[in-house]
PDB file of C-alpha atoms in Angstrom:
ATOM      1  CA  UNK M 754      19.968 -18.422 -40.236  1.00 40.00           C
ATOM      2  CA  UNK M 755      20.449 -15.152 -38.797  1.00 52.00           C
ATOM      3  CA  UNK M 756      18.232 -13.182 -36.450  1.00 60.00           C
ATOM      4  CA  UNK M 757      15.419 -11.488 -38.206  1.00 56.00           C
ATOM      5  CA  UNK M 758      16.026  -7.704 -38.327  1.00 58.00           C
ATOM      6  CA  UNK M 759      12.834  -6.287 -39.973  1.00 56.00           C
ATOM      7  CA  UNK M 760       9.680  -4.633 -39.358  1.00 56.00           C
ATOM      8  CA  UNK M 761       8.708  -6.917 -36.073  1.00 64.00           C
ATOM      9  CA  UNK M 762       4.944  -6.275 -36.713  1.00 63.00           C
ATOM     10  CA  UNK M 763       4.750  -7.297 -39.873  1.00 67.00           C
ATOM     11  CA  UNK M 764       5.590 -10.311 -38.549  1.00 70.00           C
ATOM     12  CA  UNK M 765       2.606 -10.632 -35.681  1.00 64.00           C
ATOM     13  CA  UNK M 766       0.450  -9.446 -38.590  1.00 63.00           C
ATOM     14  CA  UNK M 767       1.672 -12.580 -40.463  1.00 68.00           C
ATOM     15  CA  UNK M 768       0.856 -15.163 -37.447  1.00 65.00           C
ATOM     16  CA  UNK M 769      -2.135 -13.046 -36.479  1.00 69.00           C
ATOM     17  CA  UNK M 770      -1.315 -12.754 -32.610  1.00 77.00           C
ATOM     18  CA  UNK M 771       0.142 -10.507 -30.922  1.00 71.00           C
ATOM     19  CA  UNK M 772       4.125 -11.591 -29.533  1.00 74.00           C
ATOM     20  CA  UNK M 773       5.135  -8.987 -27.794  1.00 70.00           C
ATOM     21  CA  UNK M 774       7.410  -7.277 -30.101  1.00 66.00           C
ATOM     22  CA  UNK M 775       6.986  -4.129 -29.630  1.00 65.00           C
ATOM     23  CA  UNK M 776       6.948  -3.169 -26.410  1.00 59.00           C
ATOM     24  CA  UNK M 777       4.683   0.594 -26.118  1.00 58.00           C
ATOM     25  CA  UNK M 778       2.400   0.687 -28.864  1.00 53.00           C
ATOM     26  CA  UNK M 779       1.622  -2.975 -27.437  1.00 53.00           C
ATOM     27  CA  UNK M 780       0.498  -2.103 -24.557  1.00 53.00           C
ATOM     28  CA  UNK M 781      -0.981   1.272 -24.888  1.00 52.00           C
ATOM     29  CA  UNK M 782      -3.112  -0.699 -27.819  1.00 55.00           C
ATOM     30  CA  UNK M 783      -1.651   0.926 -30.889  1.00 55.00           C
ATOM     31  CA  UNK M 784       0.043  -1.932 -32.565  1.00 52.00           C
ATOM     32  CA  UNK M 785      -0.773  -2.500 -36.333  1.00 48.00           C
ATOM     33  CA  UNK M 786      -2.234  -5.691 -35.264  1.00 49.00           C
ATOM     34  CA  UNK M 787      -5.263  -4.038 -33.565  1.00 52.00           C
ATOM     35  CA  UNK M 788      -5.065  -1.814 -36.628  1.00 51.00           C
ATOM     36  CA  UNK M 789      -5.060  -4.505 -39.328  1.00 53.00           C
ATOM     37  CA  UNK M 790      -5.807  -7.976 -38.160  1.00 51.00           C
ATOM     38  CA  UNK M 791      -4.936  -9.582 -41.183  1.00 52.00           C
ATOM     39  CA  UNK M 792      -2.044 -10.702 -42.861  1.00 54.00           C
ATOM     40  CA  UNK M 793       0.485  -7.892 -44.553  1.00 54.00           C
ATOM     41  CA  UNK M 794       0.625  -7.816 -48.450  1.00 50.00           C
ATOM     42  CA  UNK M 795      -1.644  -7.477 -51.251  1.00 48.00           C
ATOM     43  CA  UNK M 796      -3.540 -11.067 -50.254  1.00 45.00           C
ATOM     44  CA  UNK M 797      -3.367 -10.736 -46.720  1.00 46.00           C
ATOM     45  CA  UNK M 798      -7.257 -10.846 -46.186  1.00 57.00           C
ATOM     46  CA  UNK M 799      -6.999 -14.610 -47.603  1.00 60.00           C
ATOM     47  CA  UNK M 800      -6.075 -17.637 -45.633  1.00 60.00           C
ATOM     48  CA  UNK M 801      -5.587 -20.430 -47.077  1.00 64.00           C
ATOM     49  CA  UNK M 802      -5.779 -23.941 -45.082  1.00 78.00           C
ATOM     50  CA  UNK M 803      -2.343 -24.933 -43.332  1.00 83.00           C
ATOM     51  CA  UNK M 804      -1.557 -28.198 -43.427  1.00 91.00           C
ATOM     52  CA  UNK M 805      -0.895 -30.178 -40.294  1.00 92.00           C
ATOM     53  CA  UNK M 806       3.009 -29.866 -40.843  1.00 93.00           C
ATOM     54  CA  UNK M 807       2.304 -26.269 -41.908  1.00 91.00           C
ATOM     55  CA  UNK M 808       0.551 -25.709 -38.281  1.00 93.00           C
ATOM     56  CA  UNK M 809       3.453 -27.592 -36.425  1.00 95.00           C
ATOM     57  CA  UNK M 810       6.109 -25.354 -38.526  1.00 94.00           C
ATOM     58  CA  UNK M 811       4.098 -22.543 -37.654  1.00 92.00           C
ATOM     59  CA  UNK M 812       4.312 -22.675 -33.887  1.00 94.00           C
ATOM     60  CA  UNK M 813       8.001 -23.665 -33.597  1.00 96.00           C
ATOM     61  CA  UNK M 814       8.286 -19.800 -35.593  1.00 93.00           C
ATOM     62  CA  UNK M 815       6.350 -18.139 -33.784  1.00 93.00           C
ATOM     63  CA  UNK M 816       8.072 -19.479 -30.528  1.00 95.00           C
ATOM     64  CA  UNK M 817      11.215 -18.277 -31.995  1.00 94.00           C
ATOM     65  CA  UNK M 818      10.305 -14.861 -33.388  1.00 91.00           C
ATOM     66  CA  UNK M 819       8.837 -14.204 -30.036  1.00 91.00           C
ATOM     67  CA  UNK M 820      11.724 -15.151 -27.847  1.00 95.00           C
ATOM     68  CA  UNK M 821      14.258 -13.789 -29.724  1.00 92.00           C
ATOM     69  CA  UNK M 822      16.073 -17.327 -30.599  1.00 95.00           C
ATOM     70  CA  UNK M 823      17.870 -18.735 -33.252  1.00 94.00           C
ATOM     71  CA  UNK M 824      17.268 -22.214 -34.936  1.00 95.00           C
ATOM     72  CA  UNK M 825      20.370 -23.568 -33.356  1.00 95.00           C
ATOM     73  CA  UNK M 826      19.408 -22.312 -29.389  1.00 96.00           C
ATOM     74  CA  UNK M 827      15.784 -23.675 -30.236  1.00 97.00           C
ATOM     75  CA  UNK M 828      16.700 -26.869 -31.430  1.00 96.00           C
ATOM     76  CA  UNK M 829      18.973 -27.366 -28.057  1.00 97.00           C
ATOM     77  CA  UNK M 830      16.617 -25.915 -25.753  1.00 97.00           C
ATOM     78  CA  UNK M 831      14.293 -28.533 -27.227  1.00 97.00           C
ATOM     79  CA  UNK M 832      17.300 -31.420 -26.575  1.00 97.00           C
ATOM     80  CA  UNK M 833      17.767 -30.549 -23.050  1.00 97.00           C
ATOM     81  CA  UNK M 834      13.704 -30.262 -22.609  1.00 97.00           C
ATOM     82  CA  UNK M 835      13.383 -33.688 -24.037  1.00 97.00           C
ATOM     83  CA  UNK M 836      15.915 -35.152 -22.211  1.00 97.00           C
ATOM     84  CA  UNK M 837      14.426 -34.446 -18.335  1.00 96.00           C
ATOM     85  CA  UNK M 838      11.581 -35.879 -16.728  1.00 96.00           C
ATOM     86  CA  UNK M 839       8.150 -35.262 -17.529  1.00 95.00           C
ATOM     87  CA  UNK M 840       6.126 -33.295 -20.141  1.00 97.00           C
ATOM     88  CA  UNK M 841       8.647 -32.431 -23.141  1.00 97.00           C
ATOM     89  CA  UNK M 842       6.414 -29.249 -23.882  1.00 97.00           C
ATOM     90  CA  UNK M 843       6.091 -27.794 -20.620  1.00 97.00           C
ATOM     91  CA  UNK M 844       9.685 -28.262 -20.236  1.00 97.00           C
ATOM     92  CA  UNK M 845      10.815 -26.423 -23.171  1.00 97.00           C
ATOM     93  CA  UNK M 846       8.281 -23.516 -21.964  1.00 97.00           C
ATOM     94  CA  UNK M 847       9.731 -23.623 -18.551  1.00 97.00           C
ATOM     95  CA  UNK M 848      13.621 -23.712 -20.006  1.00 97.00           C
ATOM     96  CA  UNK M 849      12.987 -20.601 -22.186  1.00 97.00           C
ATOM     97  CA  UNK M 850      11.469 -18.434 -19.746  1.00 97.00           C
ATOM     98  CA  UNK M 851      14.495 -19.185 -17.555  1.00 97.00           C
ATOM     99  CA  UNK M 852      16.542 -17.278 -20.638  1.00 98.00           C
ATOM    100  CA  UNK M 853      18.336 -14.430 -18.777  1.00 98.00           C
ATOM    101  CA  UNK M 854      17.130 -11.742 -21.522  1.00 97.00           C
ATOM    102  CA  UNK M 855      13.489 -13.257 -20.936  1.00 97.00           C
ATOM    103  CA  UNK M 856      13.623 -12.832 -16.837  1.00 98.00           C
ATOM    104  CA  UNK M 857      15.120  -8.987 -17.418  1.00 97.00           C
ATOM    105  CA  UNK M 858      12.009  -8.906 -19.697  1.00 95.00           C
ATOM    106  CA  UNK M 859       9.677 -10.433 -17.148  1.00 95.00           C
ATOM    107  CA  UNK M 860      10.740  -8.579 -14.063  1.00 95.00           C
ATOM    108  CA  UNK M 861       9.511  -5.583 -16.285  1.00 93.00           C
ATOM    109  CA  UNK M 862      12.666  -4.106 -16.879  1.00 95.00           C
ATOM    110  CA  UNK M 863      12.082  -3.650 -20.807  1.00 93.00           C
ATOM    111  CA  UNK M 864       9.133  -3.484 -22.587  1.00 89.00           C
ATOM    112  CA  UNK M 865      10.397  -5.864 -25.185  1.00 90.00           C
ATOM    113  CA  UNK M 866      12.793  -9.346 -25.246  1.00 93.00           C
ATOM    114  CA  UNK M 867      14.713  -7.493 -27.885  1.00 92.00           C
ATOM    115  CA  UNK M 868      15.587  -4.465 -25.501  1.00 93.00           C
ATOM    116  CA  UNK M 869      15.860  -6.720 -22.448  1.00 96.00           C
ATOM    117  CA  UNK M 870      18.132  -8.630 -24.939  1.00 96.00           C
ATOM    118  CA  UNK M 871      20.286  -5.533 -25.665  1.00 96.00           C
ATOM    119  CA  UNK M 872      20.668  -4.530 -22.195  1.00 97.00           C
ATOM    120  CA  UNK M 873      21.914  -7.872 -21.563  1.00 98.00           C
ATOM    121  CA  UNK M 874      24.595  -7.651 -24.274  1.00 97.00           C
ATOM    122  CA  UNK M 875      25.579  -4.026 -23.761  1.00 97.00           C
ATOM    123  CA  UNK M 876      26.478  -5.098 -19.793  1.00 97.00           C
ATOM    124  CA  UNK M 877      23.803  -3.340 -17.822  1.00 97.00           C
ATOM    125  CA  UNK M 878      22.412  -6.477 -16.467  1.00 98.00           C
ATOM    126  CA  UNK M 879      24.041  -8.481 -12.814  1.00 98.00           C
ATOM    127  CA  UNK M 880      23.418 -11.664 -11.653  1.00 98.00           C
ATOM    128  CA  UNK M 881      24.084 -12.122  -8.054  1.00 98.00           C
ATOM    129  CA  UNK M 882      26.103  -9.140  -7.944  1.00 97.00           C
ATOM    130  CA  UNK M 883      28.722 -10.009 -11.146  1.00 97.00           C
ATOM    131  CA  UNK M 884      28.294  -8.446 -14.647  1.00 97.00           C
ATOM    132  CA  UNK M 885      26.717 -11.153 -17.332  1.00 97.00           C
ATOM    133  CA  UNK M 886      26.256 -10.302 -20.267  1.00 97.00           C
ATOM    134  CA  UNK M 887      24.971 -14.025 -22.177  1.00 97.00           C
ATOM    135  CA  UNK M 888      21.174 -13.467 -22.811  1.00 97.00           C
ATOM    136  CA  UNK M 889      21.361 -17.735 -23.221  1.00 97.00           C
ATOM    137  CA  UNK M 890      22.256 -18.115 -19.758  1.00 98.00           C
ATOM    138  CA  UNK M 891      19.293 -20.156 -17.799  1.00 98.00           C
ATOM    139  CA  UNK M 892      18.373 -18.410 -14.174  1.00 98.00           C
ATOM    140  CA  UNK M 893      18.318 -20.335 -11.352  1.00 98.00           C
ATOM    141  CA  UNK M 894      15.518 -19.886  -8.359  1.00 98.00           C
ATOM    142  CA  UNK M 895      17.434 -17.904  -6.277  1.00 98.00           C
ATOM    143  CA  UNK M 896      19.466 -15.425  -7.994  1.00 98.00           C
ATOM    144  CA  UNK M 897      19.637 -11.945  -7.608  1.00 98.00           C
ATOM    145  CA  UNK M 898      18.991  -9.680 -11.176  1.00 98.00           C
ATOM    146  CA  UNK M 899      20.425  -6.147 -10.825  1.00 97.00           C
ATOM    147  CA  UNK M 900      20.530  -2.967 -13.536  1.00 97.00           C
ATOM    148  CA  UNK M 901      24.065  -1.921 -13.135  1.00 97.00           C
ATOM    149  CA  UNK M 902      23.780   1.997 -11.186  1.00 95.00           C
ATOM    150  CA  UNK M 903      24.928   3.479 -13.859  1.00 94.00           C
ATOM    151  CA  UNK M 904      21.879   2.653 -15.966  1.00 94.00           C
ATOM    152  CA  UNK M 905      19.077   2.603 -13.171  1.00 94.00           C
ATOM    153  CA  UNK M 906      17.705   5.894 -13.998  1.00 93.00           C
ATOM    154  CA  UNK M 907      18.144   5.421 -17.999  1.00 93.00           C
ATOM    155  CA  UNK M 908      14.882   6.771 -19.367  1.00 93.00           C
ATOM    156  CA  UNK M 909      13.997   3.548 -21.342  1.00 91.00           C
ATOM    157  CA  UNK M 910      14.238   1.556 -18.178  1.00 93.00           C
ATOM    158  CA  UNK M 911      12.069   4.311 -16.113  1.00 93.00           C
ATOM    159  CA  UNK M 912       9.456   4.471 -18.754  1.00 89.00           C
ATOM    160  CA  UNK M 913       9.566   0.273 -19.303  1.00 89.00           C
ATOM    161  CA  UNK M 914       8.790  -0.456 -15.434  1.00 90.00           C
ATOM    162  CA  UNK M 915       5.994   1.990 -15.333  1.00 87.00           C
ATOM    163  CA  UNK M 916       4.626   0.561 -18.570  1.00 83.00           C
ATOM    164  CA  UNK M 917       4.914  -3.063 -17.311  1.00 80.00           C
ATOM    165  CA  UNK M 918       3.587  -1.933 -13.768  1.00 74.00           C
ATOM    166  CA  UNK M 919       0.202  -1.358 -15.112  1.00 75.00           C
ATOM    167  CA  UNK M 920       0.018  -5.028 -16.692  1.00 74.00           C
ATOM    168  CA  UNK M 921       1.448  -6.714 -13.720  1.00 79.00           C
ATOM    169  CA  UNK M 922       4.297  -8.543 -13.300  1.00 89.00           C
ATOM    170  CA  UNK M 923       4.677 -12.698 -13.478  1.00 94.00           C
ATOM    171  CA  UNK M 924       4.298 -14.775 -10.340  1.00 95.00           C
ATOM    172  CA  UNK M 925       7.601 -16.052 -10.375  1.00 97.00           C
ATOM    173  CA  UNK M 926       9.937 -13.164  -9.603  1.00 97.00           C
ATOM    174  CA  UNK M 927       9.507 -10.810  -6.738  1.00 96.00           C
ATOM    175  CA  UNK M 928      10.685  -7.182  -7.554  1.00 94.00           C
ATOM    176  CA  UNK M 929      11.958  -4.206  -6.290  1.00 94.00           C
ATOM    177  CA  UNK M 930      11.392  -1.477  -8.284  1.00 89.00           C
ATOM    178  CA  UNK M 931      13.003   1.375  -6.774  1.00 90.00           C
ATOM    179  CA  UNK M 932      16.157  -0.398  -6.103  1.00 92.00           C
ATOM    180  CA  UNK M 933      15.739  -2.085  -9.775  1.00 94.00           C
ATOM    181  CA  UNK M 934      16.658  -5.552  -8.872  1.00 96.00           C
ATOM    182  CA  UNK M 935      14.047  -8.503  -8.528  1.00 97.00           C
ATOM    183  CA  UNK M 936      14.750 -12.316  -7.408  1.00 98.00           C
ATOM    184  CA  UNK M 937      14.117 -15.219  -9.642  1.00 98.00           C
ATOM    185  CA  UNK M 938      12.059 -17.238  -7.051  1.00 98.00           C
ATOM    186  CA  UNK M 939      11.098 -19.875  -8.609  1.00 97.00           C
ATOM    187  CA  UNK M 940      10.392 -21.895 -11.917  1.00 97.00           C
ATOM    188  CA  UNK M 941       6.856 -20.720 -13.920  1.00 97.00           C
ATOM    189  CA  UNK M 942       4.348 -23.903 -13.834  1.00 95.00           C
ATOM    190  CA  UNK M 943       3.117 -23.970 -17.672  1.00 95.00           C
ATOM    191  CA  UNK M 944      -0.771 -22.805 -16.783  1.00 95.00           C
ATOM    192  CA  UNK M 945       1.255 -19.667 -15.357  1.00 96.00           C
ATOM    193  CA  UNK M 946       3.390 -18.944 -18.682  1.00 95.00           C
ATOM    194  CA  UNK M 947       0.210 -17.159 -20.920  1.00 91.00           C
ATOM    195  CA  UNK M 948       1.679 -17.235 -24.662  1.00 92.00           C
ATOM    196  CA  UNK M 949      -0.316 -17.433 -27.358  1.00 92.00           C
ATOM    197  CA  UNK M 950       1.756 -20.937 -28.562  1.00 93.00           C
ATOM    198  CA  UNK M 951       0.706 -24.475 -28.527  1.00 95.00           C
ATOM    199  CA  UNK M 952       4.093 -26.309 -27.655  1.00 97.00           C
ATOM    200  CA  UNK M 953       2.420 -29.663 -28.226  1.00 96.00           C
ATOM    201  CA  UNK M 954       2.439 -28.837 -31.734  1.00 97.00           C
ATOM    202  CA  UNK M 955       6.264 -28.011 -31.948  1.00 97.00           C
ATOM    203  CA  UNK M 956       6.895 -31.285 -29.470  1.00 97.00           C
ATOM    204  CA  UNK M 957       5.422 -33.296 -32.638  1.00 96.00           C
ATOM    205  CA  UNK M 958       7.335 -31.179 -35.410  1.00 96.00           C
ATOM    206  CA  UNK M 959      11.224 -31.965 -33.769  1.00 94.00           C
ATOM    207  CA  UNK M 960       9.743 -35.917 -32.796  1.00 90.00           C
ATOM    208  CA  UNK M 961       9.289 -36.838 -36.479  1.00 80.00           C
TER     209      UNK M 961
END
């Protein structure tokens, strides 16, 4: 299935939590979810009880939508979660924030996964000091992420980091802003990771 291209918060509308889609209105608090917290079309005031597959279905999207990800890279993320030692969920949270286009994101060089995805793409991202341009590709504690000098000053960028500055940035990277690079330092723990997604729930959808 292809990556979802429309209005983004009509979709946070649908779930009814905000997933950090868009990346100014959100945080100056003019999305249309603070506007209308309800669902978008002509029934959108009515919920109707989910089922318990409908919940489980529910979470897996809205851990999608919000990183970014396709079926396919889900699915696999969830394989290789699965497959090492300890809790499956917290594992596929910690192996998803390690997502190159999620660490630009977090080291508050975008305001949005979709942006930090595009800068990603476009070449304006290095990792230890080499050009990468695979949003998929998992960070390692340790390694060096650098706006290529060309783009440093690129108004987007400039307006993102002050933006993110006033939110704080994650516990896991240490940034410098001025020089627009930060370090990776370590892997999130899951009580550090705040998304509004129960992984258990997705854990029990892919174990059926």
């Amino acid at each position: 299935m292809a990556r979802y291209r429309g209005p983004v918060e009509k979709l946070e509308r649908r779930f009814g939590v905000s997933l950090a889609l868009k990346g100014e209105r959100r945080l100056t608090g003019k999305s249309a979810l603070e506007k209308r917290p309800y669902a978008p079309g002509q029934h959108g005031q009515r919920r109707g009880k989910i089922s318990e597959y409908g919940l489980q279905l529910r979470e897996k999207q809205k851990a999608k939508v919000m990183y970014g990800v396709s079926e396919k890279q889900f699915r696999s993320i969830f394989v290789e979660a699965n497959r090492q030692e300890g809790n499956t969920g917290e594992n596929l949270v910690r192996l998803i924030e390690c997502r190159l286009d999620n660490v630009v994101y977090r080291m508050g060089f975008a305001t949005t996964r979709r942006f930090a995805r595009q800068l990603v793409t476009h070449g304006h991202i290095l990792v230890d000091g080499k050009r990468l341009d695979i949003p998929s590709y998992f960070v390692k504690p340790g390694q060096k992420i650098e706006i290529v000098e060309k783009t440093k000053n690129n108004p987007q960028i400039v307006a993102a980091i002050d933006l993110t500055a006033q939110v704080g940035i994650v516990p896991w990277v240490d940034i410098d802003k001025d020089k627009r690079f930060g370090i990776f330092t370590r892997y999130p723990q899951r009580e550090e990771v705040v998304i509004p997604i129960e992984e258990r729930l997705i854990v029990e959808l892919y174990s059926k």
